[in-house]
Coordinates of C-alpha atoms in Angstrom, one line a residue:
X1 CA -0.2 25.8 15.6
X2 CA -3.3 27.9 15.4
X3 CA -6.8 26.9 16.4
X4 CA -8.6 24.9 13.7
X5 CA -10.4 27.1 11.2
X6 CA -13.9 26.1 12.1
X7 CA -15.3 28.4 9.4
X8 CA -13.4 27.0 6.4
X9 CA -12.9 23.3 7.2
X10 CA -16.6 22.4 7.5
X11 CA -17.2 24.3 4.2
X12 CA -14.6 22.1 2.5
X13 CA -16.2 18.9 3.8
X14 CA -19.5 20.2 2.5
X15 CA -18.0 20.6 -1.0
X16 CA -17.0 17.0 -0.7
X17 CA -20.6 16.0 -0.1
X18 CA -19.9 15.2 3.6
X19 CA -21.4 14.2 5.9
X20 CA -24.5 13.4 3.8
X21 CA -22.6 11.2 1.3
X22 CA -21.2 8.8 4.0
X23 CA -24.5 8.4 5.9
X24 CA -25.1 4.7 6.8
X25 CA -22.2 3.5 4.7
X26 CA -20.2 0.6 6.1
X27 CA -16.9 2.2 4.9
X28 CA -15.9 5.6 3.6
X29 CA -12.5 6.4 2.0
X30 CA -11.1 10.0 2.0
X31 CA -8.0 10.9 0.1
X32 CA -6.5 14.2 1.3
X33 CA -3.7 15.3 -1.0
X34 CA -2.1 17.5 1.6
X35 CA -2.2 16.6 5.3
X36 CA -3.4 19.4 7.5
X37 CA -3.8 18.7 11.2
X38 CA -6.8 21.1 11.7
X39 CA -8.6 19.5 8.7
X40 CA -8.0 16.0 9.9
X41 CA -9.3 16.9 13.4
X42 CA -12.4 18.4 11.9
X43 CA -13.0 15.3 9.9
X44 CA -12.5 13.1 13.0
X45 CA -14.9 15.3 15.0
X46 CA -17.5 15.4 12.2
X47 CA -17.4 11.6 11.9
X48 CA -17.5 11.1 15.7
X49 CA -20.5 13.4 16.1
X50 CA -22.5 11.9 13.3
X51 CA -25.1 9.3 14.3
X52 CA -25.1 7.9 10.7
X53 CA -21.4 7.8 10.4
X54 CA -19.8 5.0 8.4
X55 CA -18.7 2.0 10.5
X56 CA -15.1 2.4 9.3
X57 CA -13.5 5.6 8.1
X58 CA -10.3 5.7 6.1
X59 CA -8.3 8.9 5.7
X60 CA -5.3 8.6 3.4
X61 CA -3.3 11.8 3.8
X62 CA -0.3 12.7 1.7
X63 CA 2.5 15.0 3.0
X64 CA 6.0 15.9 2.0
X65 CA 6.9 16.4 5.7
X66 CA 4.6 15.6 8.6
X67 CA 4.4 18.2 11.4
X68 CA 6.7 17.4 14.3
X69 CA 5.4 16.3 17.6
X70 CA 5.7 19.8 19.2
X71 CA 3.0 21.1 16.8
X72 CA 0.7 18.3 17.9
X73 CA 1.2 19.3 21.5
X74 CA 0.5 22.9 20.6
X75 CA -2.7 21.9 18.9
X76 CA -3.7 19.9 21.9
X77 CA -4.2 23.1 23.9
X78 CA -6.1 24.9 21.1
X79 CA -8.3 22.0 20.1
X80 CA -11.8 21.6 21.4
X81 CA -11.1 17.9 21.9
X82 CA -7.5 17.5 23.2
X83 CA -8.0 13.8 23.8
X84 CA -8.1 13.3 20.0
X85 CA -4.8 15.1 19.5
X86 CA -3.3 13.0 22.4
X87 CA -4.4 9.8 20.8
X88 CA -2.7 10.9 17.6
X89 CA 0.4 12.1 19.4
X90 CA 0.8 8.7 21.1
X91 CA 1.6 7.2 17.6
X92 CA 3.4 10.1 16.1
X93 CA 6.9 8.7 15.8
X94 CA 9.2 7.2 13.2
X95 CA 7.4 8.9 10.3
X96 CA 9.9 8.1 7.5
X97 CA 9.2 8.4 3.8
X98 CA 6.5 5.8 3.0
X99 CA 3.1 4.7 4.4
X100 CA 2.2 4.7 8.1
X101 CA -1.0 3.2 9.3
X102 CA -2.4 4.7 12.5
X103 CA -5.4 3.0 14.1
X104 CA -7.6 5.5 16.0
X105 CA -10.9 5.5 17.7
X106 CA -10.6 1.8 18.7
X107 CA -9.6 1.0 15.2
X108 CA -12.7 2.4 13.5
X109 CA -10.8 5.4 12.1
X110 CA -7.7 4.4 10.1
X111 CA -5.3 7.2 9.1
X112 CA -2.7 6.2 6.5
X113 CA -0.1 9.0 6.5
X114 CA 1.9 8.9 3.3
X115 CA 5.2 10.8 3.4
X116 CA 7.0 11.6 0.2
X117 CA 6.5 13.2 -3.3
X118 CA 3.0 13.7 -4.5
X119 CA 3.0 11.8 -7.7
X120 CA 4.9 8.8 -6.4
X121 CA 2.6 8.5 -3.4
X122 CA -0.5 8.6 -5.6
X123 CA 1.0 5.9 -7.9
X124 CA 1.5 3.6 -4.8
X125 CA -2.2 3.7 -3.9
X126 CA -4.4 0.7 -4.7
X127 CA -7.8 2.0 -3.8
X128 CA -10.5 4.3 -5.1
X129 CA -11.5 7.2 -2.9
X130 CA -15.1 8.2 -2.2
X131 CA -14.1 11.8 -1.4
X132 CA -10.9 13.7 -2.5
X133 CA -9.7 16.8 -0.6
X134 CA -7.4 18.6 -3.0
X135 CA -4.8 21.2 -2.2
X136 CA -4.1 23.5 -5.1
X137 CA -0.7 24.5 -3.6
X138 CA 0.9 21.2 -4.5
X139 CA 2.9 21.0 -7.7
X140 CA 0.2 19.5 -9.9
X141 CA 1.0 18.6 -13.5
X142 CA -0.6 16.3 -16.1
X143 CA 1.0 13.1 -14.7
X144 CA 0.1 13.8 -11.1
X145 CA -3.5 14.6 -12.0
X146 CA -3.7 11.3 -14.0
X147 CA -2.3 9.5 -11.0
X148 CA -5.1 11.2 -8.9
X149 CA -7.7 10.1 -11.4
X150 CA -6.5 6.5 -11.0
X151 CA -7.4 6.8 -7.3
X152 CA -11.1 7.8 -8.1
X153 CA -14.2 5.9 -8.9
X154 CA -16.9 7.2 -11.2
X155 CA -18.8 9.7 -8.9
X156 CA -16.0 10.5 -6.6
X157 CA -16.5 14.1 -5.3
X158 CA -13.5 16.4 -5.2
X159 CA -13.4 19.4 -2.8
X160 CA -10.9 22.2 -2.9
X161 CA -10.8 25.6 -1.1
X162 CA -9.3 27.2 -4.3
X163 CA -9.0 25.8 -7.8
X164 CA -6.8 27.6 -10.3
X165 CA -7.8 27.7 -13.9
X166 CA -4.7 25.7 -14.9
X167 CA -5.5 22.9 -12.4
X168 CA -9.2 23.0 -13.4
X169 CA -8.1 22.4 -17.0
X170 CA -5.8 19.5 -16.1
X171 CA -8.7 18.0 -14.1
X172 CA -11.0 18.3 -17.0
X173 CA -8.6 16.6 -19.3
X174 CA -8.3 13.6 -16.9
X175 CA -12.0 13.0 -16.5
X176 CA -13.2 15.4 -13.8
X177 CA -16.3 17.4 -14.4
X178 CA -15.6 20.8 -12.9
X179 CA -18.8 22.8 -12.2
X180 CA -18.0 25.8 -10.0
X181 CA -17.4 24.6 -6.4
X182 CA -18.6 21.0 -7.3
X183 CA -16.1 18.8 -9.0
X184 CA -16.9 15.1 -9.7
X185 CA -15.0 12.3 -11.4
X186 CA -17.2 11.6 -14.4
X187 CA -15.0 10.7 -17.4
X188 CA -16.8 10.6 -20.8
X189 CA -14.9 7.4 -21.7
X190 CA -15.0 3.9 -20.4
X191 CA -12.6 3.3 -17.5
X192 CA -10.2 0.5 -18.4
X193 CA -8.9 -1.6 -15.5
X194 CA -7.2 -4.5 -17.2
X195 CA -3.8 -3.2 -16.1
X196 CA -4.9 -3.1 -12.4
X197 CA -3.7 -6.6 -11.6
X198 CA -3.4 -5.9 -7.9
X199 CA -6.9 -4.5 -7.3
X200 CA -9.9 -6.5 -6.2
X201 CA -13.5 -5.5 -6.0
X202 CA -15.0 -4.9 -2.6
X203 CA -16.8 -8.0 -1.1
X204 CA -20.2 -7.5 0.5
X205 CA -20.0 -7.9 4.3
X206 CA -21.1 -11.5 5.1
X207 CA -19.5 -14.6 6.7
X208 CA -15.9 -15.7 6.7
X209 CA -14.1 -18.9 7.9
X210 CA -10.5 -18.5 9.1
X211 CA -8.7 -21.8 9.4
X212 CA -6.0 -21.6 12.0
X213 CA -6.2 -20.0 15.4
X214 CA -2.7 -18.7 15.9
X215 CA -1.4 -15.1 15.5
X216 CA -2.0 -15.2 11.7
X217 CA -5.6 -16.4 11.9
X218 CA -6.7 -14.5 15.0
X219 CA -5.3 -11.2 13.6
X220 CA -7.3 -11.7 10.4
X221 CA -10.4 -12.6 12.3
X222 CA -10.2 -9.4 14.5
X223 CA -9.4 -7.2 11.5
X224 CA -12.4 -8.5 9.6
X225 CA -14.8 -8.4 12.6
X226 CA -13.8 -4.8 13.2
X227 CA -15.1 -4.1 9.7
X228 CA -18.4 -5.8 10.3
X229 CA -17.8 -9.4 9.2
X230 CA -19.1 -12.4 11.0
X231 CA -16.0 -14.6 11.4
X232 CA -15.6 -18.2 12.6
X233 CA -12.1 -19.4 13.4
X234 CA -11.6 -23.2 13.2
X235 CA -8.6 -25.0 14.7
X236 CA -7.9 -28.7 15.1
X237 CA -6.7 -28.1 18.7
X238 CA -9.1 -27.6 21.6
X239 CA -7.7 -24.1 22.4
X240 CA -6.3 -21.3 20.4
X241 CA -2.6 -20.6 20.0
X242 CA -1.8 -24.3 20.2
X243 CA 1.1 -24.1 17.7
X244 CA 4.0 -21.7 17.3
X245 CA 1.8 -18.8 18.7
X246 CA 1.8 -20.6 22.0
X247 CA 5.3 -19.2 22.6
X248 CA 5.4 -18.0 26.2
X249 CA 6.9 -14.6 25.3
X250 CA 8.4 -13.2 22.2
X251 CA 9.8 -9.9 20.9
X252 CA 8.3 -7.5 18.4
X253 CA 11.5 -5.8 17.1
X254 CA 12.4 -4.3 13.8
X255 CA 14.7 -6.0 11.3
X256 CA 17.5 -3.7 10.2
X257 CA 19.7 -3.7 7.1
X258 CA 22.3 -1.4 5.6
X259 CA 20.2 -1.0 2.5
X260 CA 16.9 -0.7 4.4
X261 CA 15.5 -3.7 2.6
X262 CA 11.9 -4.5 2.0
X263 CA 12.0 -6.9 5.0
X264 CA 13.3 -4.0 7.2
X265 CA 10.6 -1.6 6.0
X266 CA 7.8 -4.2 6.4
X267 CA 8.9 -5.1 9.9
X268 CA 8.7 -1.5 10.9
X269 CA 5.2 -1.2 9.5
X270 CA 4.2 -4.4 11.2
X271 CA 5.7 -3.3 14.5
X272 CA 3.8 0.0 14.5
X273 CA 0.5 -1.8 14.1
X274 CA 1.4 -4.5 16.7
X275 CA 2.3 -2.0 19.4
X276 CA -1.0 -0.1 18.8
X277 CA -2.9 -3.4 19.3
X278 CA -0.9 -4.4 22.4
X279 CA -1.5 -1.1 24.0
X280 CA -5.2 -1.3 23.2
X281 CA -6.0 -4.9 24.2
X282 CA -3.3 -6.1 26.6
X283 CA -2.4 -5.4 30.2
X284 CA 0.9 -3.6 30.2
X285 CA 3.5 -5.1 32.6
X286 CA 1.6 -8.4 32.7
X287 CA 0.9 -9.4 29.1
X288 CA 3.4 -7.1 27.4
X289 CA 5.8 -4.3 28.0
X290 CA 7.3 -1.6 25.8
X291 CA 10.7 -2.4 27.1
X292 CA 12.9 -1.6 24.2
X293 CA 15.5 -4.1 23.0
X294 CA 19.3 -4.0 22.8
X295 CA 20.6 -5.7 19.7
X296 CA 24.2 -6.8 19.7
X297 CA 25.6 -6.9 16.2
X298 CA 27.9 -9.8 16.6
X299 CA 28.8 -9.8 12.9
X300 CA 30.6 -6.5 13.5
X301 CA 28.4 -4.5 11.1
X302 CA 26.5 -1.5 12.4
X303 CA 23.4 -2.6 10.5
X304 CA 21.7 0.7 9.9
X305 CA 21.9 2.6 6.6
X306 CA 24.7 5.2 6.3
X307 CA 22.3 8.1 6.2
X308 CA 19.8 7.3 8.9
X309 CA 17.4 10.3 9.5
X310 CA 16.5 11.6 12.8
X311 CA 12.9 10.3 12.5
X312 CA 14.3 6.8 12.1
X313 CA 16.3 7.1 15.3
X314 CA 13.0 7.2 17.2
X315 CA 12.7 3.5 16.2
X316 CA 16.3 2.3 16.0
X317 CA 19.6 4.0 16.7
X318 CA 23.2 3.2 17.6
X319 CA 23.2 2.2 21.3
X320 CA 24.9 4.8 23.5
X321 CA 27.7 3.6 25.8
X322 CA 26.2 1.8 28.7
X323 CA 27.4 1.9 32.3
X324 CA 29.6 -0.8 33.7
X325 CA 26.8 -2.8 35.2
X326 CA 27.7 -6.4 36.2
X327 CA 25.5 -7.9 33.5
X328 CA 27.8 -6.3 30.8
X329 CA 30.9 -8.1 32.1
X330 CA 32.5 -10.0 29.2
X331 CA 30.1 -8.7 26.6
X332 CA 31.6 -8.5 23.1
X333 CA 32.9 -5.2 22.0
X334 CA 30.7 -5.0 18.8
X335 CA 28.3 -2.4 17.4
X336 CA 25.0 -2.4 19.1
X337 CA 21.6 -0.9 18.3
X338 CA 18.9 0.3 20.7
X339 CA 15.3 -0.3 19.4
X340 CA 13.4 2.1 21.5
X341 CA 9.9 1.0 20.2
X342 CA 10.5 -2.7 20.6
X343 CA 8.6 -4.8 23.1
X344 CA 8.0 -8.2 24.6
X345 CA 4.6 -9.7 24.2
X346 CA 2.8 -12.9 25.3
X347 CA 1.5 -14.1 21.9
X348 CA -1.2 -16.4 23.3
X349 CA -2.7 -13.5 25.3
X350 CA -2.9 -11.4 22.2
X351 CA -4.5 -14.3 20.2
X352 CA -7.1 -14.7 23.0
X353 CA -7.9 -11.0 23.0
X354 CA -8.4 -10.9 19.2
X355 CA -10.7 -14.0 19.3
X356 CA -12.7 -12.3 22.1
X357 CA -13.7 -9.4 19.8
X358 CA -17.3 -8.9 18.8
X359 CA -18.1 -10.8 15.6
X360 CA -15.5 -13.5 16.2
X361 CA -16.4 -17.1 17.1
X362 CA -13.7 -19.7 18.0
X363 CA -14.4 -23.3 17.1
X364 CA -11.9 -25.8 18.6
X365 CA -11.5 -29.5 18.0
X366 CA -12.6 -28.6 14.4
X367 CA -10.1 -29.9 11.9
X368 CA -11.0 -29.0 8.3
X369 CA -10.2 -32.1 6.3
X370 CA -11.5 -30.7 2.9
X371 CA -12.7 -27.5 1.3
X372 CA -15.4 -27.6 -1.4
X373 CA -16.7 -24.7 -3.5
X374 CA -20.5 -24.9 -4.0
X375 CA -21.9 -22.1 -6.0
X376 CA -21.0 -18.8 -4.2
X377 CA -20.3 -20.6 -0.9
X378 CA -17.5 -22.5 0.5
X379 CA -18.2 -25.7 2.4
X380 CA -15.9 -26.9 5.2
X381 CA -15.9 -30.7 5.6
X382 CA -14.6 -32.9 8.4
X383 CA -12.8 -36.2 8.0
X384 CA -16.1 -38.0 7.5
X385 CA -16.9 -35.7 4.6
X386 CA -19.6 -34.0 6.7
X387 CA -20.2 -30.3 6.0
X388 CA -19.9 -28.4 9.3
X389 CA -19.8 -24.8 8.0
X390 CA -20.9 -22.8 4.9
X391 CA -19.4 -19.4 4.4
X392 CA -18.8 -16.7 1.7
X393 CA -15.1 -16.3 2.2
X394 CA -12.3 -18.5 3.5
X395 CA -8.9 -17.5 4.8
X396 CA -6.1 -20.2 5.2
X397 CA -4.0 -19.3 8.2
X398 CA -3.0 -22.8 9.1
X399 CA 0.7 -22.5 8.3
X400 CA 2.2 -25.5 6.5
X401 CA -1.1 -27.4 6.5
X402 CA -2.5 -24.9 3.9
X403 CA -1.0 -26.7 0.9
X404 CA -2.9 -29.9 1.9
X405 CA -6.2 -28.1 1.7
X406 CA -5.3 -26.5 -1.6
X407 CA -4.4 -29.9 -3.0
X408 CA -7.8 -31.2 -2.1
X409 CA -9.3 -28.4 -4.3
X410 CA -7.2 -28.9 -7.4
X411 CA -9.5 -31.5 -9.0
X412 CA -12.4 -29.1 -9.0
X413 CA -10.4 -25.8 -9.3
X414 CA -7.3 -26.5 -11.4
X415 CA -6.7 -22.8 -12.0
X416 CA -5.5 -22.3 -8.4
X417 CA -1.9 -21.2 -8.4
X418 CA 0.6 -23.2 -6.4
X419 CA 2.1 -21.6 -3.3
X420 CA 5.8 -20.9 -3.0
X421 CA 7.5 -23.7 -1.1
X422 CA 6.9 -23.7 2.6
X423 CA 9.1 -25.3 5.2
X424 CA 8.8 -26.2 8.9
X425 CA 11.5 -25.3 11.3
X426 CA 11.5 -26.7 14.8
X427 CA 12.7 -24.7 17.8
X428 CA 13.0 -24.8 21.5
X429 CA 13.0 -21.8 23.9
X430 CA 14.7 -22.3 27.2
X431 CA 13.1 -20.9 30.3
X432 CA 13.4 -20.6 34.1
X433 CA 12.3 -18.6 37.1
X434 CA 14.5 -15.8 38.3
X435 CA 16.4 -16.4 41.5
X436 CA 17.4 -13.7 44.0
X437 CA 21.0 -13.9 42.9
X438 CA 20.2 -13.3 39.2
X439 CA 19.3 -9.7 39.4
X440 CA 22.8 -8.2 38.9
X441 CA 23.7 -10.7 36.2
X442 CA 20.6 -10.1 34.0
X443 CA 20.1 -7.0 31.8
X444 CA 17.1 -4.7 32.6
X445 CA 15.7 -5.1 29.1
X446 CA 15.7 -7.8 26.4
X447 CA 18.8 -8.4 24.4
X448 CA 19.1 -10.2 21.1
X449 CA 21.7 -10.7 18.4
X450 CA 22.4 -14.5 18.7
X451 CA 19.3 -16.0 20.0
X452 CA 18.1 -13.6 22.7
X453 CA 17.2 -13.2 26.4
X454 CA 13.9 -11.8 27.7
X455 CA 15.0 -11.3 31.4
X456 CA 11.7 -10.6 33.3
X457 CA 8.2 -11.8 32.3
X458 CA 5.5 -12.2 34.9
X459 CA 4.0 -15.7 35.2
X460 CA 1.7 -17.5 37.7
X461 CA 4.8 -19.2 39.1
X462 CA 6.8 -16.0 39.4
X463 CA 9.1 -13.8 37.3
X464 CA 10.5 -15.8 34.5
X465 CA 13.3 -15.5 31.9
X466 CA 13.4 -16.9 28.4
X467 CA 16.5 -17.6 26.3
X468 CA 16.8 -18.8 22.7
X469 CA 15.4 -20.1 20.5
X470 CA 16.9 -22.9 18.3
X471 CA 16.3 -23.6 14.6
X472 CA 16.1 -27.1 13.2
X473 CA 14.7 -28.2 9.9
X474 CA 11.7 -30.4 10.5
X475 CA 12.8 -32.8 7.8
X476 CA 16.0 -33.6 9.7
X477 CA 16.3 -36.0 12.6
X478 CA 15.2 -34.2 15.7
X479 CA 17.7 -33.2 18.4
X480 CA 16.9 -34.1 22.0
X481 CA 15.6 -31.5 24.4
X482 CA 18.9 -31.4 26.2
X483 CA 20.7 -30.7 22.9
X484 CA 18.4 -27.8 22.2
X485 CA 19.0 -26.3 25.7
X486 CA 22.7 -26.8 25.3
X487 CA 22.6 -24.8 22.0
X488 CA 20.6 -22.0 23.7
X489 CA 23.2 -21.8 26.5
X490 CA 26.0 -21.7 24.0
X491 CA 24.4 -18.7 22.2
X492 CA 23.8 -17.0 25.5
X493 CA 27.4 -17.4 26.5
X494 CA 28.4 -15.5 23.3
X495 CA 25.7 -12.9 23.7
X496 CA 25.7 -12.2 27.5
X497 CA 28.4 -14.1 29.3
X498 CA 27.5 -12.9 32.8
X499 CA 23.9 -13.9 32.4
X500 CA 24.9 -17.3 31.0
X501 CA 27.1 -18.0 34.1
X502 CA 24.2 -17.1 36.4
X503 CA 21.6 -19.1 34.6
X504 CA 23.8 -22.1 33.6
X505 CA 22.4 -24.5 36.3
X506 CA 18.9 -24.0 34.8
X507 CA 20.1 -25.5 31.5
X508 CA 21.4 -28.7 33.1
X509 CA 19.7 -32.0 32.2
X510 CA 16.9 -32.6 34.6
X511 CA 16.6 -28.9 35.4
X512 CA 16.1 -27.5 31.9
X513 CA 12.6 -26.3 31.2
X514 CA 11.3 -24.6 28.1
X515 CA 8.8 -24.6 25.2
X516 CA 9.0 -26.2 21.8
X517 CA 7.2 -25.4 18.6
X518 CA 7.3 -25.5 14.8
X519 CA 7.5 -22.4 12.7
X520 CA 6.3 -22.2 9.1
X521 CA 8.7 -20.3 6.8
X522 CA 8.8 -19.5 3.1
X523 CA 12.0 -19.6 1.0
X524 CA 12.5 -15.8 1.3
X525 CA 11.5 -15.7 5.0
X526 CA 8.5 -13.4 4.3
X527 CA 4.9 -14.2 4.8
X528 CA 2.3 -15.1 2.2
X529 CA -0.8 -13.0 2.1
X530 CA -3.5 -12.3 -0.4
X531 CA -6.0 -14.0 -2.7
X532 CA -5.4 -17.5 -4.1
X533 CA -7.7 -17.1 -7.1
X534 CA -7.0 -15.0 -10.2
X535 CA -10.4 -13.3 -10.0
X536 CA -11.5 -9.7 -9.4
X537 CA -13.8 -11.0 -6.7
X538 CA -11.7 -13.7 -4.9
X539 CA -13.2 -15.7 -2.1
X540 CA -10.2 -17.9 -1.1
X541 CA -7.3 -16.2 0.7
X542 CA -4.2 -17.0 2.7
X543 CA -2.2 -15.4 5.5
X544 CA 0.6 -17.7 6.6
X545 CA 4.3 -18.4 6.8
X546 CA 5.1 -15.8 9.5
X547 CA 8.3 -17.7 10.5
X548 CA 9.8 -16.4 13.7
X549 CA 8.4 -12.9 13.2
X550 CA 4.7 -13.5 13.7
X551 CA 4.5 -10.6 16.2
X552 CA 6.0 -8.3 13.6
X553 CA 4.1 -9.5 10.6
X554 CA 0.7 -11.0 11.5
X555 CA -1.3 -7.8 12.0
X556 CA 0.3 -6.1 9.0
X557 CA -0.7 -9.1 6.9
X558 CA -4.2 -9.1 8.4
X559 CA -4.7 -5.4 7.6
X560 CA -3.4 -6.0 4.0
X561 CA -5.8 -8.9 3.5
X562 CA -8.7 -7.0 4.9
X563 CA -7.9 -4.0 2.7
X564 CA -7.8 -6.1 -0.4
X565 CA -11.0 -7.9 0.5
X566 CA -12.8 -4.6 1.1
X567 CA -11.1 -2.6 -1.7
X568 CA -9.7 -0.3 1.0
X569 CA -6.5 1.7 1.2
X570 CA -3.5 -0.5 1.8
X571 CA -1.4 -0.2 4.9
X572 CA 1.9 -0.2 2.9
X573 CA 3.0 0.9 -0.5
X574 CA 2.0 -1.4 -3.4
X575 CA 5.6 -1.8 -4.4
X576 CA 6.4 -3.0 -0.9
X577 CA 3.3 -5.2 -0.5
X578 CA 4.3 -7.2 -3.6
X579 CA 7.0 -8.8 -1.5
X580 CA 4.2 -10.4 0.5
X581 CA 2.1 -11.5 -2.4
X582 CA 0.8 -15.1 -1.9
X583 CA 1.4 -16.1 -5.5
X584 CA 4.8 -14.4 -5.9
X585 CA 7.6 -16.3 -7.6
X586 CA 9.8 -18.2 -5.2
X587 CA 13.1 -16.5 -4.7
X588 CA 16.4 -17.7 -3.2
X589 CA 16.9 -16.4 0.3
X590 CA 18.9 -13.2 0.3
X591 CA 18.7 -12.7 -3.5
X592 CA 15.9 -10.2 -3.6
X593 CA 15.8 -9.1 0.0

């Protein structure tokens, strides 16, 4: 990797109207049709050095094949600011075909690296760029240029170091005004958007109420506050993370499937974002740890697709043979996976960190009994019908209580679409403090596959372990606490016999400790996120039904919601995001996923 071409890169930015065009803007969106490391670093440096830079900078960069990590390390020595390259390199892994959202500069610079074929990647976009950096070496044809035009607003400036006559002609046919070095999207016809059913118009920064202070609500609040919103988070409980997000410790781990299903791809996208936030906001070793996770495939299936590329092995790969450590005694001889990027996290600590971000205010003991639309504002009412908040936007992140609030609106807003069915699932996590004799019997990292075991989590009382958890439909007669612990022990005996023998006394009646909560799940086990109004400028949103994967999905859903609210680039492909759409048709579990 050579030193950035400081003579040509600034000239390209100048042709795109930068930095003058982005001055004092809250958000700026750059579409780079061919990712170039030197160019990206030049953009980053120009933005960082500009006193009038936009509050949030989006760079969407397309590439057939991203440079490997060795090229980033080579650029680190040549770059004038090696710390920028290092920040990028820390997240440079698992870059499979698809979209990858990298949060840089404390989340104020968002790089969405899109890997794949040019035309397909352009068609997956759901935003309009303010600046386009075009590479004439890509295989442009009529259809790819039309796809590019779809990603532009009237007035979008296009910059290119070279522009062949053939490409200039194609651009002109698709609405671009090519005038020497200056090219602008200025079609002579009216731009029709009636087919853009997924796009929303950018909302003006103002006030937002988030109802629910768990992982779903806190992640939305932090994502919006990072963009400049003033957010109030309301919860009926006195403290945040009072529901399922109060889990003492949980795993952020990818879902795997032999066909690399939408659920698998979404879980990887969500895990990438979550690990970035944990690293930025939490204390490693105390609140979280990038421990990796061993997954025992007790169904006998390897789980991964047959042709699993090397880039994917940076995330999940077949587990190598392990040594004959005592904790492996009696373990089932089944295929196993090693998830190198997985981690354990204390969800409540993450919720607290998100709610402590500038622009976020937590309001406890504040149950929202009713919502009411009054002009352009939403009113939040208590049980005595007293208005205690007025805001421009509302996000429902209150799990299975969301349908109740929507029902209270139907008399005045009958056009609201019903949500897919939601269900509550109770669960109990068994827990105990590690004893001196447990060390040899417990694995050095978390293991899952049938329930799971997180073997070492620091607590005020000492080093703790957590096993489970159970699943029980909330509409069924509840099992006793002892029955839940018995089920967790039975799972552990199948998963890790040696650990089960060592920990068995802690599961006995009178000795068993743990945590219980209720998860909200949809029929297809995927979250609901997006607008609840069929309007180009929606003001009522939802992010809910995280199920048992709140650590994997909450931040991804928050970024998707914030992107749609601000008409920003989406963190995943549109074809993938539709599986999370709040008003999707209910599906039978397993049928479409």
